Short mmCIF file of N, CA, C and O in Angstrom, two decimals:
data_model
loop_
_atom_site.label_atom_id
_atom_site.label_comp_id
_atom_site.label_asym_id
_atom_site.label_seq_id
_atom_site.Cartn_x
_atom_site.Cartn_y
_atom_site.Cartn_z
N UNK A 269 4.05 3.33 49.81
CA UNK A 269 4.03 2.33 48.77
C UNK A 269 3.86 0.94 49.38
O UNK A 269 3.23 0.08 48.78
N UNK A 270 4.45 0.75 50.56
CA UNK A 270 4.35 -0.56 51.20
C UNK A 270 2.91 -0.90 51.54
O UNK A 270 2.54 -2.07 51.62
N UNK A 271 2.07 0.11 51.73
CA UNK A 271 0.67 -0.12 52.10
C UNK A 271 -0.28 -0.04 50.90
O UNK A 271 -1.48 -0.17 51.05
N UNK A 272 0.28 0.17 49.73
CA UNK A 272 -0.55 0.30 48.53
C UNK A 272 -1.25 -1.01 48.21
O UNK A 272 -0.69 -2.09 48.36
N UNK A 273 -2.48 -0.87 47.77
CA UNK A 273 -3.25 -2.04 47.35
C UNK A 273 -2.76 -2.42 45.95
O UNK A 273 -2.76 -1.61 45.03
N UNK A 274 -2.30 -3.65 45.79
CA UNK A 274 -1.78 -4.11 44.51
C UNK A 274 -2.40 -5.44 44.12
O UNK A 274 -3.06 -6.08 44.92
N UNK A 275 -2.18 -5.82 42.92
CA UNK A 275 -2.67 -7.09 42.43
C UNK A 275 -2.03 -7.37 41.08
O UNK A 275 -1.22 -6.59 40.58
N UNK A 276 -2.40 -8.47 40.49
CA UNK A 276 -1.86 -8.87 39.19
C UNK A 276 -2.63 -8.14 38.09
O UNK A 276 -3.80 -8.42 37.86
N UNK A 277 -1.97 -7.19 37.45
CA UNK A 277 -2.67 -6.40 36.43
C UNK A 277 -3.09 -7.25 35.23
O UNK A 277 -4.07 -6.95 34.56
N UNK A 278 -2.38 -8.34 34.97
CA UNK A 278 -2.74 -9.25 33.89
C UNK A 278 -4.18 -9.76 34.05
O UNK A 278 -4.90 -9.94 33.09
N UNK A 279 -4.58 -9.96 35.30
CA UNK A 279 -5.93 -10.44 35.58
C UNK A 279 -6.87 -9.31 36.01
O UNK A 279 -7.93 -9.56 36.56
N UNK A 280 -6.42 -8.07 35.77
CA UNK A 280 -7.19 -6.86 36.12
C UNK A 280 -7.45 -6.78 37.62
O UNK A 280 -8.46 -6.27 38.07
N UNK A 281 -6.49 -7.26 38.41
CA UNK A 281 -6.62 -7.27 39.87
C UNK A 281 -5.88 -6.12 40.54
O UNK A 281 -5.93 -5.99 41.76
N UNK A 282 -5.15 -5.29 39.77
CA UNK A 282 -4.39 -4.20 40.36
C UNK A 282 -5.23 -2.93 40.27
O UNK A 282 -5.39 -2.34 39.20
N UNK A 283 -5.77 -2.46 41.41
CA UNK A 283 -6.67 -1.30 41.38
C UNK A 283 -5.99 -0.02 40.91
O UNK A 283 -6.62 0.83 40.28
N UNK A 284 -4.70 0.14 41.18
CA UNK A 284 -3.99 1.35 40.75
C UNK A 284 -3.87 1.37 39.22
O UNK A 284 -4.14 2.40 38.58
N UNK A 285 -3.47 0.27 38.63
CA UNK A 285 -3.35 0.19 37.17
C UNK A 285 -4.73 0.34 36.54
O UNK A 285 -4.90 1.05 35.55
N UNK A 286 -5.73 -0.32 37.12
CA UNK A 286 -7.09 -0.21 36.58
C UNK A 286 -7.56 1.24 36.56
O UNK A 286 -8.14 1.71 35.57
N UNK A 287 -7.34 1.97 37.65
CA UNK A 287 -7.76 3.36 37.74
C UNK A 287 -7.01 4.22 36.72
O UNK A 287 -7.60 5.07 36.05
N UNK A 288 -5.70 4.01 36.61
CA UNK A 288 -4.89 4.75 35.64
C UNK A 288 -5.42 4.54 34.23
O UNK A 288 -5.59 5.49 33.45
N UNK A 289 -5.71 3.30 33.86
CA UNK A 289 -6.22 3.00 32.52
C UNK A 289 -7.58 3.65 32.29
O UNK A 289 -7.86 4.15 31.21
N UNK A 290 -8.43 3.66 33.32
CA UNK A 290 -9.74 4.31 33.21
C UNK A 290 -9.59 5.81 32.99
O UNK A 290 -10.28 6.40 32.16
N UNK A 291 -8.69 6.43 33.73
CA UNK A 291 -8.46 7.87 33.61
C UNK A 291 -7.95 8.21 32.22
O UNK A 291 -8.44 9.14 31.57
N UNK A 292 -6.97 7.45 31.73
CA UNK A 292 -6.40 7.71 30.42
C UNK A 292 -7.46 7.54 29.33
O UNK A 292 -7.57 8.37 28.42
N UNK A 293 -8.28 6.51 29.43
CA UNK A 293 -9.34 6.30 28.45
C UNK A 293 -10.32 7.47 28.47
O UNK A 293 -10.72 7.98 27.41
N UNK A 294 -10.66 7.94 29.64
CA UNK A 294 -11.59 9.05 29.77
C UNK A 294 -11.01 10.34 29.20
O UNK A 294 -11.67 11.06 28.43
N UNK A 295 -9.78 10.64 29.55
CA UNK A 295 -9.12 11.87 29.09
C UNK A 295 -8.95 11.87 27.58
O UNK A 295 -9.11 12.91 26.93
N UNK A 296 -8.64 10.73 26.99
CA UNK A 296 -8.40 10.66 25.55
C UNK A 296 -9.66 10.36 24.75
O UNK A 296 -9.63 10.32 23.52
N UNK A 297 -10.77 10.12 25.44
CA UNK A 297 -12.02 9.83 24.75
C UNK A 297 -12.05 8.47 24.08
O UNK A 297 -12.74 8.25 23.10
N UNK A 298 -11.27 7.54 24.62
CA UNK A 298 -11.20 6.19 24.05
C UNK A 298 -11.99 5.21 24.89
O UNK A 298 -12.32 5.45 26.04
N UNK A 299 -12.26 4.07 24.30
CA UNK A 299 -13.01 3.01 24.97
C UNK A 299 -12.24 2.44 26.16
O UNK A 299 -12.81 2.09 27.18
N UNK A 300 -10.92 2.33 26.00
CA UNK A 300 -10.10 1.74 27.06
C UNK A 300 -8.67 2.26 26.95
O UNK A 300 -8.28 2.81 25.93
N UNK A 301 -7.92 2.09 28.02
CA UNK A 301 -6.51 2.43 28.03
C UNK A 301 -5.71 1.19 28.40
O UNK A 301 -6.26 0.24 28.95
N UNK A 302 -4.43 1.20 28.10
CA UNK A 302 -3.59 0.07 28.44
C UNK A 302 -2.27 0.58 28.98
O UNK A 302 -1.55 1.32 28.28
N UNK A 303 -1.93 0.23 30.20
CA UNK A 303 -0.66 0.60 30.79
C UNK A 303 0.39 -0.43 30.39
O UNK A 303 0.17 -1.63 30.51
N UNK A 304 1.50 0.05 29.86
CA UNK A 304 2.65 -0.82 29.60
C UNK A 304 3.86 -0.20 30.29
O UNK A 304 3.98 1.01 30.36
N UNK A 305 4.74 -1.03 30.82
CA UNK A 305 5.83 -0.50 31.64
C UNK A 305 7.00 0.13 30.89
O UNK A 305 7.89 0.67 31.53
N UNK A 306 7.02 0.09 29.57
CA UNK A 306 8.13 0.72 28.86
C UNK A 306 7.68 1.26 27.51
O UNK A 306 6.71 0.78 26.92
N UNK A 307 8.43 2.24 27.02
CA UNK A 307 8.16 2.80 25.69
C UNK A 307 8.35 1.73 24.62
O UNK A 307 7.59 1.66 23.65
N UNK A 308 9.37 0.91 24.79
CA UNK A 308 9.65 -0.15 23.82
C UNK A 308 8.46 -1.09 23.70
O UNK A 308 8.03 -1.44 22.59
N UNK A 309 7.89 -1.48 24.82
CA UNK A 309 6.73 -2.37 24.80
C UNK A 309 5.54 -1.68 24.13
O UNK A 309 4.83 -2.29 23.32
N UNK A 310 5.34 -0.41 24.44
CA UNK A 310 4.24 0.33 23.82
C UNK A 310 4.41 0.43 22.31
O UNK A 310 3.46 0.22 21.56
N UNK A 311 5.63 0.73 21.86
CA UNK A 311 5.88 0.81 20.43
C UNK A 311 5.68 -0.54 19.75
O UNK A 311 5.10 -0.62 18.66
N UNK A 312 6.15 -1.60 20.38
CA UNK A 312 6.01 -2.94 19.80
C UNK A 312 4.53 -3.31 19.66
O UNK A 312 4.11 -3.82 18.61
N UNK A 313 3.75 -3.04 20.68
CA UNK A 313 2.31 -3.35 20.63
C UNK A 313 1.66 -2.57 19.49
O UNK A 313 0.87 -3.12 18.72
N UNK A 314 1.99 -1.30 19.38
CA UNK A 314 1.39 -0.47 18.32
C UNK A 314 1.76 -0.98 16.93
O UNK A 314 0.89 -1.07 16.06
N UNK A 315 3.03 -1.29 16.72
CA UNK A 315 3.46 -1.79 15.42
C UNK A 315 2.72 -3.09 15.09
O UNK A 315 2.20 -3.26 13.98
N UNK A 316 2.63 -3.98 16.04
CA UNK A 316 1.98 -5.28 15.78
C UNK A 316 0.47 -5.14 15.57
O UNK A 316 -0.12 -5.92 14.83
N UNK A 317 -0.13 -4.13 16.18
CA UNK A 317 -1.57 -3.91 15.99
C UNK A 317 -1.89 -3.25 14.66
O UNK A 317 -2.93 -3.50 14.07
N UNK A 318 -0.99 -2.39 14.18
CA UNK A 318 -1.27 -1.63 12.96
C UNK A 318 -0.77 -2.30 11.69
O UNK A 318 -1.14 -1.89 10.59
N UNK A 319 0.07 -3.30 11.81
CA UNK A 319 0.56 -4.02 10.63
C UNK A 319 -0.07 -5.40 10.59
O UNK A 319 -0.35 -6.00 11.63
N UNK A 320 -0.28 -5.90 9.39
CA UNK A 320 -0.99 -7.16 9.22
C UNK A 320 -0.13 -8.40 9.40
O UNK A 320 -0.64 -9.48 9.61
N UNK A 321 1.18 -8.26 9.28
CA UNK A 321 2.00 -9.45 9.43
C UNK A 321 3.45 -9.25 9.09
O UNK A 321 3.89 -8.16 8.71
N UNK A 322 4.18 -10.31 9.23
CA UNK A 322 5.62 -10.28 8.97
C UNK A 322 5.90 -9.93 7.51
O UNK A 322 5.15 -10.30 6.62
N UNK A 323 7.00 -9.23 7.32
CA UNK A 323 7.42 -8.88 5.97
C UNK A 323 6.90 -7.53 5.50
O UNK A 323 7.34 -7.04 4.46
N UNK A 324 5.97 -6.94 6.23
CA UNK A 324 5.50 -5.61 5.85
C UNK A 324 6.54 -4.58 6.26
O UNK A 324 7.49 -4.88 6.98
N UNK A 325 6.37 -3.37 5.78
CA UNK A 325 7.33 -2.31 6.08
C UNK A 325 6.63 -1.13 6.74
O UNK A 325 5.45 -0.88 6.51
N UNK A 326 7.42 -0.43 7.55
CA UNK A 326 6.94 0.81 8.14
C UNK A 326 8.02 1.87 7.90
O UNK A 326 9.20 1.56 7.79
N UNK A 327 7.58 3.09 7.76
CA UNK A 327 8.51 4.21 7.61
C UNK A 327 8.61 4.92 8.96
O UNK A 327 7.59 5.18 9.60
N UNK A 328 9.83 5.22 9.36
CA UNK A 328 10.09 5.89 10.63
C UNK A 328 11.18 6.93 10.42
O UNK A 328 11.98 6.82 9.48
N UNK A 329 11.22 7.92 11.27
CA UNK A 329 12.28 8.91 11.20
C UNK A 329 13.64 8.27 11.45
O UNK A 329 13.78 7.42 12.33
N UNK A 330 14.65 8.68 10.68
CA UNK A 330 15.96 8.06 10.81
C UNK A 330 16.68 8.42 12.11
O UNK A 330 17.72 7.85 12.43
N UNK A 331 16.12 9.33 12.89
CA UNK A 331 16.69 9.62 14.21
C UNK A 331 15.67 9.37 15.32
O UNK A 331 15.87 9.79 16.45
N UNK A 332 14.59 8.70 14.99
CA UNK A 332 13.54 8.44 15.99
C UNK A 332 13.95 7.32 16.95
O UNK A 332 14.77 6.46 16.62
N UNK A 333 13.35 7.35 18.10
CA UNK A 333 13.63 6.37 19.15
C UNK A 333 13.37 4.95 18.66
O UNK A 333 14.16 4.04 18.87
N UNK A 334 12.26 4.75 17.99
CA UNK A 334 11.87 3.41 17.53
C UNK A 334 12.91 2.84 16.55
O UNK A 334 13.11 1.63 16.47
N UNK A 335 13.59 3.71 15.82
CA UNK A 335 14.56 3.29 14.80
C UNK A 335 15.97 3.14 15.38
O UNK A 335 16.66 2.17 15.09
N UNK A 336 16.38 4.08 16.21
CA UNK A 336 17.76 4.07 16.70
C UNK A 336 17.96 3.26 17.98
O UNK A 336 19.05 2.77 18.23
N UNK A 337 16.92 3.11 18.78
CA UNK A 337 17.08 2.42 20.06
C UNK A 337 16.37 1.07 20.12
O UNK A 337 16.68 0.23 20.93
N UNK A 338 15.40 0.87 19.26
CA UNK A 338 14.60 -0.37 19.31
C UNK A 338 14.74 -1.20 18.04
O UNK A 338 13.99 -2.15 17.84
N UNK A 339 15.66 -0.82 17.19
CA UNK A 339 15.89 -1.54 15.93
C UNK A 339 14.61 -1.70 15.13
O UNK A 339 14.38 -2.70 14.47
N UNK A 340 13.76 -0.66 15.20
CA UNK A 340 12.53 -0.68 14.41
C UNK A 340 11.56 -1.76 14.84
O UNK A 340 10.77 -2.24 14.03
N UNK A 341 11.60 -2.16 16.10
CA UNK A 341 10.71 -3.21 16.60
C UNK A 341 10.89 -4.50 15.79
O UNK A 341 9.93 -5.12 15.33
N UNK A 342 12.12 -4.90 15.62
CA UNK A 342 12.47 -6.04 14.78
C UNK A 342 11.73 -7.32 15.15
O UNK A 342 11.42 -8.14 14.29
N UNK A 343 11.45 -7.52 16.42
CA UNK A 343 10.78 -8.75 16.83
C UNK A 343 9.38 -8.90 16.25
O UNK A 343 8.85 -9.99 16.18
N UNK A 344 8.80 -7.80 15.80
CA UNK A 344 7.46 -7.86 15.21
C UNK A 344 7.49 -8.44 13.81
O UNK A 344 6.45 -8.82 13.27
N UNK A 345 8.67 -8.50 13.19
CA UNK A 345 8.77 -8.99 11.82
C UNK A 345 8.44 -7.94 10.79
O UNK A 345 8.34 -8.22 9.61
N UNK A 346 8.23 -6.71 11.25
CA UNK A 346 7.95 -5.59 10.35
C UNK A 346 9.26 -4.85 10.12
O UNK A 346 9.97 -4.54 11.07
N UNK A 347 9.58 -4.59 8.88
CA UNK A 347 10.84 -3.94 8.55
C UNK A 347 10.70 -2.43 8.63
O UNK A 347 9.74 -1.87 8.11
N UNK A 348 11.67 -1.79 9.25
CA UNK A 348 11.67 -0.33 9.36
C UNK A 348 12.58 0.27 8.30
O UNK A 348 13.67 -0.22 8.06
N UNK A 349 12.11 1.33 7.70
CA UNK A 349 12.91 2.08 6.72
C UNK A 349 12.99 3.51 7.20
O UNK A 349 11.98 4.14 7.49
N UNK A 350 14.20 4.03 7.34
CA UNK A 350 14.40 5.38 7.85
C UNK A 350 14.11 6.45 6.82
O UNK A 350 14.50 6.34 5.67
N UNK A 351 13.40 7.47 7.27
CA UNK A 351 13.10 8.65 6.46
C UNK A 351 13.85 9.82 7.10
O UNK A 351 13.90 9.93 8.32
N UNK A 352 14.41 10.69 6.28
CA UNK A 352 15.16 11.84 6.80
C UNK A 352 14.32 12.66 7.78
O UNK A 352 13.18 13.02 7.48
N UNK A 353 14.91 12.92 8.95
CA UNK A 353 14.25 13.73 9.97
C UNK A 353 14.82 15.14 9.92
O UNK A 353 16.03 15.33 9.97
N UNK A 354 13.94 16.11 9.82
CA UNK A 354 14.35 17.51 9.77
C UNK A 354 14.69 18.01 11.18
O UNK A 354 14.29 17.38 12.17
N UNK A 355 15.38 19.13 11.30
CA UNK A 355 15.77 19.64 12.63
C UNK A 355 14.59 19.90 13.58
O UNK A 355 14.76 19.85 14.79
N UNK A 356 13.39 20.13 13.05
CA UNK A 356 12.24 20.38 13.92
C UNK A 356 11.48 19.10 14.30
O UNK A 356 10.43 19.15 14.92
N UNK A 357 12.01 17.94 13.90
CA UNK A 357 11.38 16.67 14.25
C UNK A 357 10.43 16.12 13.20
O UNK A 357 9.97 14.98 13.30
N UNK A 358 10.12 16.92 12.20
CA UNK A 358 9.25 16.45 11.11
C UNK A 358 10.03 15.54 10.18
O UNK A 358 11.25 15.70 10.03
N UNK A 359 9.35 14.61 9.54
CA UNK A 359 9.97 13.79 8.51
C UNK A 359 9.91 14.56 7.20
O UNK A 359 8.94 15.26 6.92
N UNK A 360 10.93 14.40 6.39
CA UNK A 360 10.98 15.05 5.08
C UNK A 360 9.94 14.37 4.19
O UNK A 360 10.05 13.18 3.88
N UNK A 361 8.92 15.11 3.80
CA UNK A 361 7.80 14.53 3.05
C UNK A 361 8.22 14.01 1.68
O UNK A 361 7.72 12.98 1.22
N UNK A 362 9.13 14.71 1.02
CA UNK A 362 9.61 14.26 -0.30
C UNK A 362 10.35 12.93 -0.15
O UNK A 362 10.13 12.00 -0.94
N UNK A 363 11.19 12.83 0.88
CA UNK A 363 11.91 11.58 1.13
C UNK A 363 10.93 10.46 1.46
O UNK A 363 11.08 9.32 1.01
N UNK A 364 9.90 10.79 2.24
CA UNK A 364 8.88 9.80 2.59
C UNK A 364 8.20 9.27 1.33
O UNK A 364 8.04 8.06 1.15
N UNK A 365 7.82 10.18 0.46
CA UNK A 365 7.15 9.79 -0.79
C UNK A 365 8.05 8.88 -1.62
O UNK A 365 7.60 7.86 -2.15
N UNK A 366 9.32 9.25 -1.73
CA UNK A 366 10.27 8.44 -2.50
C UNK A 366 10.47 7.06 -1.89
O UNK A 366 10.54 6.06 -2.61
N UNK A 367 10.54 6.99 -0.57
CA UNK A 367 10.74 5.70 0.10
C UNK A 367 9.52 4.80 -0.09
O UNK A 367 9.66 3.58 -0.27
N UNK A 368 8.33 5.37 -0.06
CA UNK A 368 7.12 4.57 -0.30
C UNK A 368 7.18 3.99 -1.71
O UNK A 368 6.96 2.80 -1.91
N UNK A 369 7.51 4.82 -2.69
CA UNK A 369 7.57 4.36 -4.08
C UNK A 369 8.64 3.30 -4.29
O UNK A 369 8.43 2.34 -5.01
N UNK A 370 9.79 3.46 -3.64
CA UNK A 370 10.90 2.53 -3.81
C UNK A 370 10.58 1.14 -3.28
O UNK A 370 11.06 0.16 -3.81
N UNK A 371 9.82 1.05 -2.22
CA UNK A 371 9.67 -0.25 -1.56
C UNK A 371 8.33 -0.92 -1.79
O UNK A 371 8.15 -2.06 -1.42
N UNK A 372 7.39 -0.25 -2.42
CA UNK A 372 6.08 -0.86 -2.65
C UNK A 372 6.17 -2.12 -3.48
O UNK A 372 5.37 -3.03 -3.35
N UNK A 373 7.16 -2.19 -4.37
CA UNK A 373 7.29 -3.34 -5.26
C UNK A 373 7.56 -4.61 -4.46
O UNK A 373 7.01 -5.67 -4.74
N UNK A 374 8.39 -4.50 -3.44
CA UNK A 374 8.79 -5.69 -2.68
C UNK A 374 7.81 -6.07 -1.57
O UNK A 374 7.49 -7.23 -1.39
N UNK A 375 7.40 -5.11 -0.79
CA UNK A 375 6.45 -5.39 0.29
C UNK A 375 5.72 -4.11 0.63
O UNK A 375 6.25 -3.02 0.47
N UNK A 376 4.50 -4.23 1.11
CA UNK A 376 3.71 -3.03 1.34
C UNK A 376 4.19 -2.22 2.54
O UNK A 376 4.65 -2.76 3.54
N UNK A 377 4.06 -0.90 2.42
CA UNK A 377 4.27 -0.01 3.55
C UNK A 377 2.91 0.13 4.22
O UNK A 377 1.98 0.67 3.62
N UNK A 378 2.80 -0.38 5.41
CA UNK A 378 1.51 -0.36 6.08
C UNK A 378 1.44 0.59 7.26
O UNK A 378 0.39 0.75 7.86
N UNK A 379 2.58 1.24 7.56
CA UNK A 379 2.59 2.10 8.74
C UNK A 379 3.63 3.19 8.57
O UNK A 379 4.72 2.95 8.05
N UNK A 380 3.29 4.38 9.00
CA UNK A 380 4.24 5.49 9.11
C UNK A 380 4.21 5.90 10.58
O UNK A 380 3.16 6.22 11.13
N UNK A 381 5.37 5.84 11.22
CA UNK A 381 5.47 6.21 12.64
C UNK A 381 6.04 7.62 12.76
O UNK A 381 7.09 7.91 12.20
N UNK A 382 5.33 8.46 13.49
CA UNK A 382 5.79 9.82 13.75
C UNK A 382 6.16 9.92 15.22
O UNK A 382 5.35 9.56 16.09
N UNK A 383 7.35 10.40 15.50
CA UNK A 383 7.76 10.58 16.89
C UNK A 383 7.25 11.94 17.34
O UNK A 383 7.65 12.98 16.82
N UNK A 384 6.38 11.93 18.32
CA UNK A 384 5.72 13.16 18.73
C UNK A 384 5.55 13.17 20.25
O UNK A 384 4.72 12.45 20.78
N UNK A 385 6.38 13.85 20.94
CA UNK A 385 7.39 14.80 20.53
C UNK A 385 8.73 14.09 20.32
O UNK A 385 8.95 13.04 20.90
N UNK A 386 9.59 14.71 19.53
CA UNK A 386 10.86 14.09 19.17
C UNK A 386 11.92 14.51 20.18
O UNK A 386 12.31 15.67 20.25
N UNK A 387 12.41 13.55 20.95
CA UNK A 387 13.31 13.85 22.06
C UNK A 387 14.65 14.43 21.63
O UNK A 387 15.23 15.23 22.35
N UNK A 388 15.15 14.06 20.46
CA UNK A 388 16.46 14.58 20.05
C UNK A 388 16.35 15.79 19.13
O UNK A 388 17.36 16.28 18.64
N UNK A 389 15.13 16.26 18.90
CA UNK A 389 14.92 17.42 18.02
C UNK A 389 14.21 18.55 18.76
O UNK A 389 13.42 19.30 18.18
N UNK A 390 14.45 18.67 20.04
CA UNK A 390 13.92 19.79 20.80
C UNK A 390 12.60 19.54 21.51
O UNK A 390 12.13 20.40 22.25
N UNK A 391 11.98 18.41 21.31
CA UNK A 391 10.76 18.08 22.03
C UNK A 391 9.53 18.88 21.65
O UNK A 391 8.56 18.92 22.38
N UNK A 392 9.55 19.51 20.49
CA UNK A 392 8.40 20.31 20.04
C UNK A 392 7.36 19.39 19.41
O UNK A 392 7.69 18.56 18.55
N UNK A 393 6.09 19.51 19.79
CA UNK A 393 5.05 18.67 19.19
C UNK A 393 4.88 18.95 17.69
O UNK A 393 5.07 20.07 17.24
N UNK A 394 4.54 17.93 16.95
CA UNK A 394 4.25 18.09 15.53
C UNK A 394 2.90 18.79 15.39
O UNK A 394 1.98 18.52 16.15
N UNK A 395 2.79 19.64 14.41
CA UNK A 395 1.54 20.39 14.22
C UNK A 395 0.49 19.53 13.53
O UNK A 395 0.80 18.57 12.81
N UNK A 396 -0.74 19.93 13.70
CA UNK A 396 -1.86 19.25 13.02
C UNK A 396 -1.71 19.46 11.50
O UNK A 396 -1.97 18.54 10.72
N UNK A 397 -1.26 20.64 11.11
CA UNK A 397 -1.06 20.91 9.68
C UNK A 397 -0.04 19.94 9.08
O UNK A 397 -0.24 19.40 7.99
N UNK A 398 1.05 19.68 9.82
CA UNK A 398 2.07 18.75 9.32
C UNK A 398 1.52 17.33 9.25
O UNK A 398 1.71 16.64 8.24
N UNK A 399 0.87 16.87 10.30
CA UNK A 399 0.35 15.50 10.28
C UNK A 399 -0.70 15.32 9.18
O UNK A 399 -0.82 14.25 8.60
N UNK A 400 -1.41 16.40 8.86
CA UNK A 400 -2.36 16.34 7.73
C UNK A 400 -1.61 16.16 6.41
O UNK A 400 -2.07 15.43 5.53
N UNK A 401 -0.45 16.82 6.28
CA UNK A 401 0.36 16.65 5.07
C UNK A 401 0.86 15.21 4.95
O UNK A 401 0.88 14.65 3.86
N UNK A 402 1.27 14.63 6.07
CA UNK A 402 1.71 13.23 6.07
C UNK A 402 0.56 12.34 5.60
O UNK A 402 0.75 11.45 4.76
N UNK A 403 -0.61 12.60 6.12
CA UNK A 403 -1.79 11.83 5.73
C UNK A 403 -2.05 11.91 4.23
O UNK A 403 -2.38 10.91 3.59
N UNK A 404 -1.85 13.09 3.65
CA UNK A 404 -2.06 13.26 2.20
C UNK A 404 -1.02 12.49 1.39
O UNK A 404 -1.35 11.91 0.35
N UNK A 405 0.22 12.46 1.86
CA UNK A 405 1.26 11.68 1.18
C UNK A 405 0.87 10.20 1.18
O UNK A 405 0.98 9.51 0.16
N UNK A 406 0.40 9.72 2.31
CA UNK A 406 0.00 8.32 2.42
C UNK A 406 -1.21 8.03 1.53
O UNK A 406 -1.24 7.03 0.81
N UNK A 407 -2.20 8.91 1.57
CA UNK A 407 -3.41 8.72 0.76
C UNK A 407 -3.06 8.69 -0.73
O UNK A 407 -3.60 7.89 -1.49
N UNK A 408 -2.13 9.57 -1.14
CA UNK A 408 -1.70 9.60 -2.54
C UNK A 408 -1.06 8.27 -2.94
O UNK A 408 -1.32 7.74 -4.01
N UNK A 409 -0.26 7.71 -2.05
CA UNK A 409 0.40 6.43 -2.37
C UNK A 409 -0.60 5.29 -2.44
O UNK A 409 -0.40 4.33 -3.17
N UNK A 410 -1.69 5.39 -1.69
CA UNK A 410 -2.72 4.35 -1.74
C UNK A 410 -3.44 4.34 -3.09
O UNK A 410 -3.92 3.31 -3.54
N UNK A 411 -3.52 5.49 -3.72
CA UNK A 411 -4.22 5.60 -5.01
C UNK A 411 -3.34 5.14 -6.16
O UNK A 411 -3.84 4.74 -7.20
N UNK A 412 -2.03 5.27 -6.00
CA UNK A 412 -1.09 4.93 -7.08
C UNK A 412 -1.03 3.44 -7.33
O UNK A 412 -1.34 2.61 -6.60
#
């Protein structure tokens, strides 16, 4: 490590970080990757990128990391509302639907965060079938 070539990643001068980001972008089929040093920072960046501004709401699992350890990314100005998390890590879709309906009057729900994999619920990945159901709940609320 003492002989590793390093640089300031902010200025894209760190060859190790640059290579890691290139590999991640290639593996995921994305235009670019971004290395962040903590999960909290990654979650904060995602919330701020996916929400339009302060006062909006996001739905998160009531036992998810972003809700219990990061206070729902409070610094972003986006309010987190907990949705019941089932033993397998999935969010209760009925509860999600009710929470969307309850809070739309005051401020828009612009984001639903799914913890995948859920560290306190056995670490099992969420299925594509389940995430499709979540998408349908959200699409239904957009039409209402």
